[in-house]
Every structure is written in C-alpha cells, then in structure tokens.
XYZ file of C-alpha atoms in Angstrom:
454
model
C -15.120 -15.394 -6.865
C -16.230 -11.787 -6.621
C -14.076 -9.061 -5.068
C -14.769 -7.678 -1.610
C -16.703 -4.443 -1.153
C -14.736 -1.396 -0.052
C -15.776 2.258 0.019
C -13.530 5.311 -0.087
C -14.352 8.731 1.349
C -12.307 11.421 -0.409
C -11.897 14.958 0.922
C -10.359 17.608 -1.288
C -10.484 20.997 -3.016
C -9.731 22.662 0.339
C -9.628 26.433 0.749
C -10.102 28.867 3.649
C -11.157 32.503 3.399
C -11.623 35.181 6.029
C -14.277 37.923 6.290
C -14.420 40.807 3.856
C -13.116 44.060 5.286
C -15.653 46.883 5.585
C -13.219 49.226 3.809
C -12.421 46.847 0.989
C -14.284 44.670 -1.470
C -11.674 41.979 -1.239
C -11.344 39.125 1.240
C -8.863 39.590 4.045
C -5.863 37.319 3.671
C -5.146 34.839 6.403
C -2.959 36.443 9.087
C -1.099 33.178 9.454
C -0.985 29.926 7.582
C -3.721 27.451 8.446
C -4.265 23.715 8.474
C -6.963 21.270 9.483
C -7.489 17.897 11.152
C -9.906 15.637 9.291
C -11.628 13.111 11.553
C -13.863 10.075 11.084
C -14.883 7.695 13.887
C -11.960 5.580 15.064
C -9.760 6.238 12.042
C -6.482 8.099 12.531
C -6.796 11.857 12.079
C -5.478 13.153 8.768
C -3.810 16.544 8.372
C -3.905 18.977 5.467
C -2.805 22.548 4.833
C -5.451 25.122 3.909
C -4.710 27.407 0.950
C -6.700 30.578 0.292
C -7.786 29.347 -3.125
C -8.837 25.786 -3.829
C -7.316 23.676 -6.581
C -9.757 21.592 -8.590
C -9.450 17.813 -8.155
C -6.911 18.071 -5.337
C -7.184 15.365 -2.669
C -6.280 16.177 0.937
C -7.428 13.055 2.782
C -8.912 9.643 2.158
C -10.612 7.076 4.400
C -10.972 3.442 3.305
C -13.896 1.455 4.709
C -14.159 -2.302 4.447
C -17.522 -4.074 4.481
C -17.658 -4.325 8.270
C -16.844 -0.654 8.844
C -19.234 0.442 6.107
C -22.122 -1.632 7.491
C -21.459 -0.317 11.003
C -21.930 3.268 9.826
C -25.104 2.373 7.935
C -26.494 0.602 11.005
C -25.702 3.532 13.271
C -27.261 6.024 10.870
C -30.568 4.175 10.678
C -30.758 3.322 14.369
C -33.237 5.477 16.242
C -31.366 4.797 19.476
C -28.077 6.210 18.270
C -26.867 9.648 19.285
C -26.987 10.862 15.714
C -25.869 10.209 12.186
C -22.150 9.639 11.627
C -20.370 12.837 10.655
C -17.087 13.710 9.031
C -15.450 16.403 11.174
C -12.893 18.995 10.113
C -11.118 21.022 12.819
C -9.531 24.217 11.512
C -6.400 25.750 13.064
C -4.242 28.770 12.418
C -0.556 28.674 13.190
C 2.546 27.035 11.820
C 2.407 25.945 8.203
C 4.301 22.831 9.267
C 1.269 20.583 9.641
C 3.408 18.075 11.520
C 3.550 20.617 14.365
C -0.067 20.116 15.387
C -0.547 20.946 19.019
C 2.258 23.499 19.100
C 1.953 26.477 21.380
C 1.368 28.917 18.512
C -1.597 27.036 17.042
C -5.088 28.445 17.491
C -8.307 26.481 17.090
C -10.644 28.416 14.784
C -13.608 26.075 14.700
C -15.112 22.820 13.511
C -17.152 21.819 10.469
C -19.296 18.649 10.500
C -20.790 16.906 7.475
C -23.327 14.060 7.917
C -22.327 10.973 5.939
C -25.105 9.429 3.926
C -23.496 6.245 2.574
C -26.607 4.597 1.181
C -25.832 3.155 -2.234
C -22.112 3.975 -1.936
C -21.124 0.364 -2.664
C -22.500 0.615 -6.191
C -22.181 4.247 -7.254
C -20.096 7.338 -6.611
C -21.689 10.472 -5.194
C -20.713 13.909 -3.921
C -21.947 14.483 -0.352
C -20.755 18.069 -0.070
C -19.235 20.649 -2.407
C -19.028 24.289 -1.358
C -18.406 26.778 1.444
C -19.319 26.342 5.130
C -18.761 28.849 7.927
C -16.433 27.824 10.745
C -15.867 29.104 14.249
C -18.143 30.406 16.960
C -19.717 33.016 14.703
C -21.169 30.630 12.138
C -24.308 32.688 11.739
C -22.521 36.019 11.529
C -20.712 37.716 8.686
C -17.482 37.729 10.706
C -16.938 33.997 10.395
C -14.195 32.382 8.329
C -15.387 30.047 5.602
C -14.060 26.646 4.546
C -14.468 25.280 1.045
C -14.182 21.522 0.539
C -15.593 18.589 -1.382
C -16.540 15.198 0.066
C -16.932 12.372 -2.418
C -17.877 8.764 -1.665
C -17.032 6.049 -4.172
C -17.027 2.262 -4.434
C -13.541 0.745 -4.452
C -13.873 -3.075 -4.675
C -10.709 -5.038 -3.948
C -9.441 -8.568 -4.255
C -8.268 -9.868 -0.898
C -5.635 -12.596 -0.534
C -4.291 -14.220 2.607
C -1.209 -16.356 3.117
C -1.954 -19.636 4.842
C 1.279 -19.335 6.818
C 4.539 -17.435 6.964
C 6.052 -16.878 3.479
C 9.278 -18.734 4.363
C 7.200 -21.835 5.133
C 5.940 -22.096 1.514
C 2.222 -21.757 2.294
C -0.829 -21.700 0.067
C -2.351 -18.313 -0.710
C -6.128 -17.983 -0.459
C -8.515 -15.530 -2.017
C -10.952 -14.283 0.615
C -14.525 -13.123 0.083
C -16.376 -12.675 3.334
C -16.122 -15.986 5.189
C -15.267 -17.923 2.036
C -11.626 -18.778 1.349
C -10.411 -20.392 -1.854
C -6.846 -21.471 -2.630
C -5.556 -19.680 -5.743
C -1.745 -19.730 -5.451
C 1.074 -21.676 -3.845
C 4.068 -19.853 -2.456
C 7.482 -21.552 -2.663
C 10.374 -20.232 -0.593
C 13.919 -21.215 -1.469
C 17.508 -20.127 -1.965
C 19.068 -19.113 -5.245
C 21.907 -21.568 -5.178
C 25.140 -21.648 -7.142
C 24.932 -17.851 -7.631
C 22.230 -18.134 -10.272
C 21.690 -14.542 -11.384
C 18.058 -13.724 -12.112
C 18.961 -10.275 -13.375
C 20.110 -11.906 -16.610
C 16.510 -13.044 -17.178
C 16.828 -16.825 -17.238
C 14.393 -18.972 -19.154
C 11.184 -19.850 -17.370
C 12.065 -23.478 -17.986
C 14.930 -23.152 -15.525
C 12.375 -23.147 -12.733
C 11.503 -26.723 -13.633
C 15.112 -27.891 -13.778
C 15.750 -30.687 -11.367
C 18.153 -29.399 -8.747
C 19.093 -31.020 -5.471
C 21.050 -29.118 -2.854
C 23.050 -31.314 -0.512
C 25.106 -30.210 2.489
C 28.780 -29.889 1.516
C 31.364 -32.123 3.125
C 33.032 -30.691 6.188
C 31.627 -28.345 8.791
C 28.489 -26.415 7.812
C 28.601 -22.713 8.568
C 25.607 -20.466 9.139
C 26.164 -17.646 6.652
C 23.289 -15.562 8.068
C 25.589 -14.186 10.766
C 27.529 -12.321 8.057
C 25.075 -11.789 5.247
C 21.577 -12.723 4.204
C 21.376 -13.463 0.535
C 19.827 -15.572 -2.178
C 16.299 -15.808 -0.778
C 13.541 -16.231 -3.327
C 9.774 -16.574 -3.410
C 8.042 -18.125 -6.423
C 4.277 -17.822 -6.805
C 2.587 -20.660 -8.734
C -1.007 -20.945 -9.869
C -2.948 -24.088 -9.052
C -1.764 -25.762 -12.259
C 1.820 -25.430 -11.022
C 2.874 -22.743 -13.500
C 5.071 -19.960 -12.070
C 3.253 -16.621 -12.351
C 5.471 -14.280 -10.301
C 8.742 -14.261 -8.391
C 10.542 -12.185 -5.782
C 14.309 -12.648 -5.748
C 16.813 -11.100 -3.353
C 19.312 -9.552 -5.781
C 21.330 -7.446 -3.323
C 22.415 -9.162 -0.073
C 21.424 -7.734 3.281
C 24.702 -7.080 5.102
C 25.556 -5.085 8.244
C 27.296 -1.754 7.871
C 30.943 -1.697 9.075
C 31.187 -1.740 12.858
C 27.470 -2.343 13.229
C 24.932 -5.146 13.281
C 22.372 -3.167 11.244
C 21.571 -2.927 7.542
C 22.065 0.755 6.748
C 20.145 3.030 4.421
C 23.350 3.777 2.532
C 23.722 0.081 1.675
C 20.245 -1.465 1.623
C 19.365 -4.971 0.591
C 17.090 -5.322 -2.425
C 14.535 -7.625 -4.000
C 13.573 -7.802 -7.634
C 9.904 -8.562 -8.352
C 9.564 -10.438 -11.638
C 6.733 -11.447 -13.944
C 6.756 -14.036 -16.750
C 6.892 -12.882 -20.344
C 8.019 -14.566 -23.572
C 9.425 -17.559 -21.666
C 11.652 -15.340 -19.499
C 11.353 -13.489 -16.213
C 10.853 -9.766 -16.746
C 11.604 -7.258 -13.956
C 8.534 -5.368 -12.755
C 9.592 -3.704 -9.520
C 12.473 -3.288 -7.093
C 12.062 -3.274 -3.307
C 14.848 -1.943 -1.077
C 14.881 -2.190 2.723
C 17.105 -1.151 5.619
C 17.055 -0.300 9.327
C 16.660 3.371 10.112
C 19.714 4.936 11.853
C 20.234 5.440 15.563
C 18.295 3.415 18.080
C 15.181 3.407 15.929
C 13.400 0.095 15.488
C 11.954 1.277 12.171
C 12.292 -0.709 8.975
C 12.742 1.692 6.066
C 11.730 0.673 2.560
C 11.336 1.975 -0.970
C 9.508 0.419 -3.905
C 10.378 1.426 -7.459
C 8.295 0.540 -10.482
C 10.618 -0.560 -13.300
C 9.690 0.446 -16.800
C 9.354 -2.065 -19.636
C 12.407 -3.451 -21.403
C 15.003 -2.443 -18.848
C 17.387 -4.310 -16.604
C 17.255 -4.342 -12.839
C 20.141 -1.876 -12.644
C 18.632 0.658 -15.046
C 17.845 4.132 -13.745
C 14.555 4.216 -15.695
C 12.299 3.653 -12.709
C 9.600 5.489 -10.769
C 9.525 5.512 -6.971
C 5.975 4.603 -5.978
C 6.407 4.624 -2.204
C 9.145 5.349 0.347
C 8.273 4.967 4.019
C 8.934 2.923 7.166
C 7.323 0.427 9.547
C 7.972 -0.466 13.153
C 9.969 -3.698 13.285
C 8.411 -4.420 16.697
C 4.756 -3.646 16.059
C 4.623 -4.158 12.292
C 2.015 -2.247 10.318
C 0.640 -1.979 6.809
C 2.539 -1.540 3.558
C 0.439 0.549 1.166
C 0.674 1.669 -2.450
C -1.853 4.480 -2.831
C -1.361 7.464 -5.143
C -4.599 9.203 -4.196
C -2.936 12.056 -2.296
C 0.352 12.054 -4.242
C -0.797 12.166 -7.836
C 2.364 13.817 -9.093
C 4.158 10.478 -8.722
C 1.568 8.510 -10.666
C 3.303 6.789 -13.615
C 0.199 6.298 -15.745
C -3.122 8.153 -15.672
C -6.406 6.306 -15.590
C -9.522 7.624 -17.285
C -11.395 6.838 -14.058
C -9.233 8.900 -11.734
C -9.905 8.617 -8.018
C -9.328 12.346 -7.688
C -12.144 13.219 -10.078
C -14.708 14.996 -7.875
C -17.156 15.362 -10.737
C -20.213 13.213 -11.306
C -19.009 11.404 -14.399
C -19.279 7.696 -15.098
C -17.709 5.296 -12.651
C -16.786 1.621 -12.929
C -19.156 -0.702 -11.108
C -17.906 -3.216 -8.526
C -16.583 -6.359 -10.200
C -16.007 -4.690 -13.572
C -12.515 -4.271 -14.936
C -10.974 -3.925 -18.399
C -10.797 -7.076 -20.443
C -12.479 -9.446 -18.040
C -15.784 -10.597 -16.643
C -16.955 -10.389 -13.086
C -15.408 -12.389 -10.290
C -11.868 -13.738 -10.101
C -11.747 -15.804 -13.266
C -8.262 -14.508 -14.030
C -6.874 -15.078 -17.505
C -3.280 -15.117 -18.679
C -2.248 -12.014 -20.564
C 0.763 -10.310 -22.082
C 2.912 -7.782 -20.255
C 0.377 -5.058 -19.360
C 0.561 -1.296 -19.091
C -0.473 -0.695 -15.499
C -2.634 2.239 -14.507
C -1.451 3.279 -11.056
C -4.130 5.640 -9.909
C -5.800 5.828 -6.523
C -5.535 2.793 -4.254
C -3.245 0.117 -5.694
C -2.532 -2.426 -2.965
C -1.818 -2.932 0.727
C -0.356 -5.748 2.789
C -0.203 -6.402 6.520
C 3.248 -6.887 8.061
C 3.852 -8.341 11.514
C 6.737 -7.346 13.748
C 9.868 -9.443 14.208
C 9.199 -12.619 16.186
C 5.451 -12.621 15.537
C 3.632 -15.157 13.375
C 2.989 -13.468 10.050
C 0.257 -14.430 7.588
C 0.133 -11.397 5.278
C -3.255 -10.233 4.060
C -3.087 -8.486 0.699
C -5.691 -6.114 -0.747
C -5.509 -5.185 -4.435
C -7.689 -2.660 -6.247
C -9.859 -4.386 -8.849
C -8.812 -1.931 -11.557
C -5.208 -3.104 -11.176
C -5.939 -6.788 -11.766
C -6.561 -7.839 -15.357
C -4.920 -11.278 -15.276
C -3.379 -13.885 -12.987
C 0.109 -12.402 -13.185
C -1.149 -9.026 -11.957
C -2.439 -10.450 -8.691
C 0.557 -12.770 -8.311
C 3.040 -9.892 -8.656
C 1.457 -8.052 -5.729
C 1.392 -11.252 -3.674
C 5.129 -11.737 -4.382
C 5.793 -8.115 -3.375
C 3.911 -8.645 -0.108
C 5.969 -11.775 0.631
C 9.219 -9.934 -0.086
C 8.348 -7.078 2.261
C 7.371 -9.515 4.997
C 10.731 -11.260 4.626
C 12.509 -7.889 4.835
C 11.579 -7.848 8.525
C 13.811 -10.890 9.005
C 16.450 -9.790 6.492
C 16.874 -6.495 8.392
C 16.845 -8.149 11.798
C 19.866 -7.169 13.892
C 22.767 -9.442 12.967
C 23.384 -10.073 16.653
C 20.081 -11.978 16.622
C 19.703 -15.429 15.099
C 17.296 -16.152 12.251
C 14.761 -18.965 12.381
C 15.965 -22.199 10.807
C 13.883 -21.841 7.615
C 15.880 -18.719 6.729
C 19.363 -19.952 7.566
C 21.264 -21.136 4.523
C 24.052 -23.563 5.266
C 26.996 -24.213 2.995
C 25.545 -26.452 0.323
C 26.602 -28.369 -2.744
C 24.233 -28.063 -5.720
C 23.697 -31.105 -7.901
C 21.878 -30.549 -11.197
C-alpha cells in the first residue's frame, strides 16, 4: 500500500531592514526588536522573531497539508468564483522581543506581506515560491518602507498513516490507512508485566512466547491502581504473530506525597523497545507527569536512546518536551524542522534546505520499493530530520483510537513503523496513568493481586 500524500510549506531565512538614512549609506537599525505572525487559512498562526540579517537555511514556520487540505487550496485557486488565490500572509510587528507577548500594549503593527500560493505539482516535486525582499507597511511603493526578506518553499512529504481499531488497552488491531482503504498490518496486545519481570535486562525474545497464566491470588483482591500504576505493557505484533515492537512501563506512576497527582519531579516512564539479535533493545524513553498547580496539562518528554546502552544510561537525546490538555487531548508530534540543533542525525535531504537540489519522490525511501511492503532489517541508524511522526491523543474519559502519521523517510522496515505505533500507544496510556489518583481507572487498566503460573 502506498503512503498518503502530504505537502509542507516552509517559511524561513527571515530578515527585516529599515530605510537607508539620507545622511548615511548604511541601513538604519531597527529601533526596537521585531517579530511576525505567519498565517495560512484556518491553520494556527505561527510566530517568529525578525533579525536584521537572515541566516541561510533557517526555518521559522511550517504548515503541513494533508490531501484534503491540499486539494481544497487547489480547487479554490482554480475556481473563477472564488475571491482570489490562496495567500500566505505575514504580519510584521515592532515591540517586545518576547514573541509570546503578541498583542501587548507596546507592540506596533508595521504592515502585511502576502504571497500567492501556487501548489500545482507540489505533491511530486519541491519548489521555491518566493525568495527575496518585499516592502511592508503603508508605504510599499515609497523608499521609506521597511523591507522583509523571506523564503517560501513547498515540498512533498508523503507519510504512512496508521489507525488503532480501538483503545490501546483493549488490544485492538492497527490498520494502515490510504484514503478510504484500510488494511490490517499489526495487532496490539495490552498486558501487565507480572512477577516483576524486568525488561531493562533485555530478556530473550522467546520469553514473549512463554506460556504464562495469571490467576487471582487466594484471599481478597486489592486494586493496586489507587496507590500506584505499574507494569503496563504494549506489544506490537505483525500479522504473522511475530513481536516487532514493545512499550513497557519501567517506572511506576505514583502520586507525590500529600497529593493525588504524578509530579514532574517523579514522573512515570515507558521504555520503547525494538527486537534485535533475539533480545529487546531499548530505542526510546517516554516520561509523563501532571503539570503543577491546578493545571489539567499532561507533561511529557521523549528521549532517543543511543545504540548499545541501557535504559538508565545518560547517553540519550531529548527529541521533544511539551504538554497536552488532559481534558481536550491534542496531538503528540516529533518534528525537528524548526529545532534543528536537537537533531541527532543529519539527512542528506534536509527539510531545511531551501535550495533547488534533488528531492526524494513520494513513495521512495532508502532500501525499499514503493508502497508498504515492509521488510525486516537490522538495528538501523535513524535520520531524524524534518517531520518524524505525530499521533492523536484524546482527553481522559473519551474513546481514543490513535491515528499515527510517520514520515516515509523514517520507515525502512517493519520494526520502524511498529516502534512509532508502540510510542503512540504508550503516550495514549499516559493519559490514564497520570489520571488523578482520586479517580478510578477503567477495569482494563486495573491490575488485581495475581498469582503467576508458568
């Protein structure tokens, strides 16, 4: 099955200069720091500071268009009845250099720049729509106008899309989605790591096939979730039944003293594992907590673990650290486009390359043919550049069927896709793991006192 079409609009190389003084051959410096709002249709506005000199290949904002959004823009642009071609708009302000303070009393609107978006052919090739200076403000046709330098690049960014057939704790199938076609590619098995089996010690893959029956212990069963939430695991199998990825809760989620909340100072943690040489090898570590105060936010951090280390090793790279509303949910995203300094490995096809060099075509990826005919491979060296993956997350109490998008360039084999699916399941379960301890978990997540029989 082929990947889904996505298109990215990248805006970068920003710079702002003011008119040349009549008594000097140099450009006047900005009297105050400046920033801009970058707008496109119904997407959220993106903010960026405006330096006086532009830095080559710097990315300030990025908009991701799926097939539906992309087609809607194309249809509007060719429609004679529309009000005009879709434009990217950049509003320029002077004021505080704290771009989070947009709308403050000291901010002054300097003007707007609009760039028509011609997206024809963008699904198959990259192109630069604009690269250079444009005057801003009311005096656009006069020498007294400020000028904005920026680059707008449009590029294809095909992605594999997966969707859980149900909530991860209900052990659903996972489907690959292409348009209206859905095809089962994985099964997702939720369970408890019983008898304190420690996955950090890298058990043999054969242990997953060991016959184990967990029976309720004699006496009164106690719901341990009121004190701690521990031992949850998600195993991703391919359709042949072979395990291809796992997420294991390695640090329990427990309330901080005198509270019913998991604190940032003592977060719970998941280890994301991939198979290699008949053992589970750690690939990433996901930590989660509830933000302090009365906030409903779920905080999280994902670290990429380097090869040949243990789960407790400090040799790791933080890929993302952010938060989501535990009531409304949101989207978990790994995207290094605008934070390239944290990119572990550089790709020869960088998403921040605003030049006109060669570009991978949709469906092409190293070491494989077109479509989703994944092959097994050895432990790979990932190239985390540009968009990596995203996953939808529902709020607490809502039915959650995560939808996972993965950049084609980051999938070279079955285990690659499965690892991201396991990560998405783990983050979804963090919503329940970080639920206030005064609230009861659903029955699928409550582990009773059990006796393990091997």
